[in-house]
Amino acid sequence: MRILLSLALAASAVTWLAVTPVQADTPVTYTDEGRALFRFEVPDFWTLRTGGPREIEDTNLGDARAVSRVMGIRPVTDDNVWMGFVSPSRVSSIQGGLSYLEDIDKFLVKDPTVTSTSNTRIGGRPAHVIRGTGNRDGRGVNFTATVIDLPRDRVAIGVAILRDGADPSYVDALNAVFASFRSLQ
């Protein structure tokens, strides 16, 4: 009898775990001038910060760079991981997105070294992925920069940064964010 009860409890637990979602992510929509461009899901226990268009300045050159609205996410309890999305208004192709990244790369990662590049599809859209290493705020980082082709001459650019010492399990969460990406045009 005790064995049957244990088996029944185990079967119930397995059934409960199979139907209970592990995370209930929150959908977020990136808009520009009232037009929804794309959406992605922010994992539970991550924070979302948004900022409107602004200029950042290269302190060495005194050279200002326009940056469109940025949506950044990170785990609530860990600042070693960050992911951000932007859709520059005058960038209309993957090649243009790569040029845009070259223009602002020093603001994201210092001394970047590209370790791999690939063409893929994200949310059913053509994309180009760049992976590499560098440093940020004096600490080593691994980064992934992705340019995703959107309809109507737009792109989405996603950058993920993991500082040295970050919990490697966050890679799964970052990949889930990319897997949730959908164009809304």
Short mmCIF file of N, CA, C and O in Angstrom, two decimals, residues 21-28 39-47 73 172-181:
data_model
loop_
_atom_site.label_atom_id
_atom_site.label_comp_id
_atom_site.label_asym_id
_atom_site.label_seq_id
_atom_site.Cartn_x
_atom_site.Cartn_y
_atom_site.Cartn_z
N PRO A 21 3.54 25.99 -15.96
CA PRO A 21 4.61 26.67 -16.68
C PRO A 21 5.74 27.05 -15.74
O PRO A 21 5.53 27.42 -14.59
N VAL A 22 6.96 26.95 -16.27
CA VAL A 22 8.13 27.30 -15.48
C VAL A 22 8.22 28.81 -15.33
O VAL A 22 8.54 29.32 -14.28
N GLN A 23 7.92 29.55 -16.39
CA GLN A 23 7.94 31.00 -16.33
C GLN A 23 6.71 31.54 -17.05
O GLN A 23 6.22 30.95 -17.99
N ALA A 24 6.24 32.66 -16.57
CA ALA A 24 5.15 33.36 -17.23
C ALA A 24 5.71 34.69 -17.71
O ALA A 24 5.55 35.71 -17.09
N ASP A 25 6.45 34.65 -18.81
CA ASP A 25 7.15 35.82 -19.32
C ASP A 25 6.17 36.94 -19.67
O ASP A 25 5.00 36.70 -19.93
N THR A 26 6.69 38.16 -19.71
CA THR A 26 5.88 39.34 -19.99
C THR A 26 6.18 39.86 -21.39
O THR A 26 7.32 40.22 -21.68
N PRO A 27 5.16 39.93 -22.26
CA PRO A 27 5.40 40.47 -23.60
C PRO A 27 5.60 41.98 -23.57
O PRO A 27 4.94 42.69 -22.83
N VAL A 28 6.56 42.45 -24.37
CA VAL A 28 6.89 43.87 -24.46
C VAL A 28 6.91 44.23 -25.94
O VAL A 28 7.44 43.48 -26.77
N ARG A 39 8.10 42.65 -31.01
CA ARG A 39 7.84 42.33 -29.61
C ARG A 39 8.79 41.23 -29.19
O ARG A 39 9.32 40.49 -30.02
N PHE A 40 8.99 41.13 -27.88
CA PHE A 40 9.76 40.04 -27.30
C PHE A 40 9.24 39.85 -25.88
O PHE A 40 8.46 40.66 -25.38
N GLU A 41 9.65 38.76 -25.24
CA GLU A 41 9.18 38.48 -23.90
C GLU A 41 10.31 38.64 -22.89
O GLU A 41 11.42 38.14 -23.10
N VAL A 42 10.00 39.35 -21.82
CA VAL A 42 10.95 39.57 -20.73
C VAL A 42 10.72 38.47 -19.70
O VAL A 42 9.60 38.26 -19.25
N PRO A 43 11.78 37.74 -19.33
CA PRO A 43 11.62 36.67 -18.34
C PRO A 43 11.16 37.22 -16.99
O PRO A 43 11.44 38.36 -16.64
N ASP A 44 10.46 36.38 -16.24
CA ASP A 44 10.10 36.74 -14.88
C ASP A 44 11.36 37.03 -14.08
O ASP A 44 12.41 36.42 -14.31
N PHE A 45 11.24 37.95 -13.16
CA PHE A 45 12.32 38.37 -12.27
C PHE A 45 13.46 39.04 -13.02
O PHE A 45 14.61 39.02 -12.59
N TRP A 46 13.12 39.64 -14.16
CA TRP A 46 14.03 40.50 -14.89
C TRP A 46 13.39 41.88 -14.90
O TRP A 46 12.17 42.01 -14.85
N THR A 47 14.20 42.91 -14.99
CA THR A 47 13.69 44.27 -15.01
C THR A 47 13.85 44.85 -16.41
O THR A 47 14.80 44.53 -17.11
N ILE A 73 17.03 44.96 -20.70
CA ILE A 73 16.55 44.05 -19.66
C ILE A 73 17.75 43.42 -18.95
O ILE A 73 18.82 43.28 -19.54
N ASP A 172 20.52 30.58 -21.30
CA ASP A 172 19.23 30.02 -21.68
C ASP A 172 18.13 31.08 -21.68
O ASP A 172 17.30 31.12 -22.59
N ALA A 173 18.14 31.96 -20.69
CA ALA A 173 17.14 33.03 -20.63
C ALA A 173 17.31 34.00 -21.79
O ALA A 173 16.33 34.42 -22.42
N LEU A 174 18.56 34.35 -22.12
CA LEU A 174 18.81 35.25 -23.25
C LEU A 174 18.36 34.60 -24.56
O LEU A 174 17.74 35.26 -25.41
N ASN A 175 18.65 33.32 -24.72
CA ASN A 175 18.20 32.61 -25.93
C ASN A 175 16.67 32.55 -26.00
O ASN A 175 16.09 32.65 -27.09
N ALA A 176 16.01 32.43 -24.84
CA ALA A 176 14.54 32.42 -24.83
C ALA A 176 13.99 33.77 -25.26
O ALA A 176 12.96 33.84 -25.94
N VAL A 177 14.66 34.86 -24.88
CA VAL A 177 14.21 36.18 -25.33
C VAL A 177 14.31 36.25 -26.85
O VAL A 177 13.36 36.68 -27.52
N PHE A 178 15.43 35.83 -27.43
CA PHE A 178 15.56 35.82 -28.89
C PHE A 178 14.50 34.90 -29.52
O PHE A 178 13.94 35.23 -30.55
N ALA A 179 14.22 33.77 -28.90
CA ALA A 179 13.22 32.84 -29.45
C ALA A 179 11.81 33.44 -29.42
O ALA A 179 10.97 33.10 -30.25
N SER A 180 11.56 34.38 -28.50
CA SER A 180 10.24 35.01 -28.39
C SER A 180 10.09 36.18 -29.36
O SER A 180 8.98 36.72 -29.52
N PHE A 181 11.15 36.62 -30.00
CA PHE A 181 11.13 37.80 -30.87
C PHE A 181 10.17 37.61 -32.04
O PHE A 181 10.22 36.59 -32.73
#
